[in-house]
Amino acid sequence: GMNLTFFPMHFLGTMGMARRTFTYDAGVGWEFWNMVATIGAFCLALGILVNLINAVVSYRRNIPAPADPWDGATLEWSIPTPIPHYNFAKIPVVHSDRPFWDEKHEGGPPVSQSAIAGPGPHHPHMPNPSYWPILAAVSQGLFMAAIMLGRGNGRFDSSAFALQAMVQIPLALVFLATCLAWIKEDPFASPKGHDHKHPAHT
């Protein structure tokens, strides 16, 4: 539906039809490709409708999908559901371009257990939570908003310029400070009371 809707528009463009043309005179030669695009639009709408119906039916039935519903061949299908934050507890070793398929159907070396972290000193340690990224994002957003709102009408006004500087410079300094603090922060430092014998982060 998508291709049938939009690909004919390339031909219509080369034939002189402008964008967003809602009507045109008969005999200009655009009828055929517009009809093809219209049929494609109905096909596209039908596909969207089927997906919406499927979403509603799936939600009402509330049947959880298995971890590997498509009998996948690659490593992402070997990860349990819900997916751990670390994805794989250790880097898996593979011997082909379809390692999970080889494990399931051809007696290949197992890879799925590498996605599950067991207890012990070597389980994955995820980066610690940090406030610096959100503070950097907020300060940068406010700084950019101050720049846009302070553009004025293009004429220089000394009092307005001073006021803008009083707002923009502190915001820029806050953004710079949060970025520096974020850089210097050790994301893997063990927080107080952290014990590596606990189960892996979830």
C-alpha positions in Angstrom: 0.0 0.0 0.0 2.8 2.4 0.9 4.7 1.9 -2.4 1.5 1.9 -4.4 0.4 5.2 -2.9 3.6 7.2 -3.1 5.7 5.7 -5.9 3.3 7.0 -8.7 3.8 10.5 -7.3 7.3 10.4 -8.7 5.9 10.0 -12.2 3.3 12.6 -11.6 6.0 15.1 -10.5 8.0 14.5 -13.7 4.7 15.1 -15.7 4.3 18.5 -14.1 1.9 17.9 -11.3 2.6 20.1 -8.3 2.5 18.9 -4.7 -0.8 19.0 -2.8 -2.9 19.4 -6.0 -6.4 18.5 -5.0 -8.0 18.9 -8.4 -6.9 19.3 -12.0 -8.4 19.6 -15.5 -9.3 16.6 -17.5 -6.9 15.6 -20.3 -3.6 16.6 -18.7 -2.5 13.0 -18.5 -2.5 12.6 -14.7 -5.6 10.4 -14.4 -3.9 7.0 -14.5 -1.2 7.5 -11.9 -3.6 9.3 -9.6 -6.0 6.4 -9.8 -3.1 4.0 -9.0 -2.1 6.2 -6.0 -5.8 6.3 -4.8 -6.0 2.5 -4.9 -2.7 2.3 -3.0 -4.1 4.7 -0.4 -7.1 2.4 0.2 -4.8 -0.6 0.5 -2.7 1.3 3.0 -5.8 2.2 5.0 -6.9 -1.4 5.0 -3.5 -2.5 6.3 -3.7 0.1 9.1 -7.2 -1.1 10.0 -6.0 -4.7 10.2 -3.2 -3.7 12.5 -5.5 -1.7 14.7 -8.0 -4.6 14.9 -5.1 -7.0 15.8 -3.9 -4.6 18.5 -7.4 -4.4 20.1 -8.0 -8.2 19.9 -4.5 -8.9 21.4 -5.1 -6.4 24.2 -8.5 -7.9 25.1 -7.3 -11.5 25.0 -4.2 -10.6 27.1 -2.2 -13.7 26.0 1.5 -13.1 26.6 3.8 -13.9 23.7 6.6 -16.4 24.2 10.2 -15.3 24.3 10.8 -16.6 20.8 7.5 -16.4 18.9 9.0 -16.5 15.4 11.6 -19.3 16.0 14.3 -16.7 15.4 17.8 -17.5 14.3 19.8 -14.6 15.8 20.9 -13.8 19.3 18.3 -11.2 20.2 15.7 -14.0 20.3 17.7 -15.8 22.9 17.3 -13.0 25.5 14.6 -13.7 28.1 11.5 -11.5 28.4 11.4 -9.0 30.1 14.8 -8.1 28.6 17.5 -7.5 31.2 19.1 -4.0 31.2 22.4 -5.5 30.3 21.1 -7.7 27.4 23.9 -10.3 27.7 25.6 -11.1 31.0 28.7 -11.8 29.0 29.7 -11.4 25.4 28.4 -14.5 23.6 30.7 -16.6 21.4 29.1 -17.4 18.0 30.3 -19.7 15.2 27.8 -18.7 12.5 25.5 -16.0 11.4 22.5 -17.9 12.9 23.8 -19.1 16.3 20.4 -19.4 18.0 19.0 -21.5 15.2 22.0 -23.8 15.2 21.6 -24.3 18.9 17.9 -25.1 18.7 17.8 -27.2 15.5 21.2 -28.4 14.5 22.9 -29.3 17.8 25.2 -26.2 17.7 26.9 -24.8 20.8 24.5 -23.2 23.3 24.4 -19.5 23.4 21.1 -18.7 25.3 22.5 -19.1 28.8 24.9 -16.3 28.2 21.9 -14.0 28.3 21.2 -14.9 31.9 23.3 -13.6 34.8 23.7 -15.8 37.8 24.8 -14.8 41.3 28.5 -14.2 42.0 31.2 -11.6 41.8 31.1 -11.3 38.0 27.5 -10.5 37.3 26.8 -7.3 35.2 27.1 -4.1 37.0 24.9 -1.5 35.3 25.8 2.2 35.4 24.5 3.9 38.5 21.5 6.3 38.3 22.6 9.9 37.8 20.8 13.2 37.9 23.4 15.0 35.7 22.0 14.0 32.3 18.5 15.3 33.1 19.9 18.5 34.6 22.1 19.0 31.5 19.1 18.5 29.2 16.9 20.9 31.2 19.5 23.6 31.4 20.3 23.3 27.7 16.6 23.4 26.7 16.1 26.6 28.8 19.2 28.1 27.4 18.1 27.5 23.8 14.6 28.8 24.6 16.1 32.0 26.1 18.1 32.5 22.9 15.0 32.0 20.7 12.7 34.2 22.8 15.4 36.9 23.0 15.8 37.4 19.2 13.5 40.4 19.2 12.7 42.3 16.0 16.3 42.4 14.7 17.1 45.9 16.2 19.8 46.3 18.8 18.4 47.3 22.2 21.0 47.7 24.9 18.6 47.2 27.8 17.1 44.1 26.2 20.6 42.8 25.4 21.6 43.2 29.0 18.5 41.4 30.2 19.0 38.5 27.8 22.6 38.2 28.9 21.6 38.0 32.5 19.3 35.1 31.7 21.4 33.3 29.0 24.8 33.4 30.5 23.8 31.7 33.8 21.9 29.0 31.9 24.9 28.4 29.7 27.2 28.2 32.8 24.8 25.7 34.5 24.7 23.6 31.4 28.5 23.6 31.2 28.8 22.7 34.9 26.4 19.8 34.6 28.2 18.5 31.6 31.6 18.7 33.5 30.1 17.0 36.5 28.6 14.3 34.3 32.0 13.7 32.7 33.8 13.4 36.0 31.2 11.1 37.6 32.2 7.5 37.8 29.1 5.6 36.6 30.4 2.3 37.9 31.4 3.3 41.4 29.9 1.0 43.9 27.3 2.9 45.8 27.1 2.7 49.6 25.8 -0.6 50.7 26.2 -2.2 47.2 27.0 -5.9 47.4 28.0 -7.8 44.2 26.6 -11.0 45.7 23.1 -9.7 45.1 21.3 -10.8 41.9 21.9 -8.9 38.7 20.3 -5.6 38.1 16.8 -5.8 36.7 
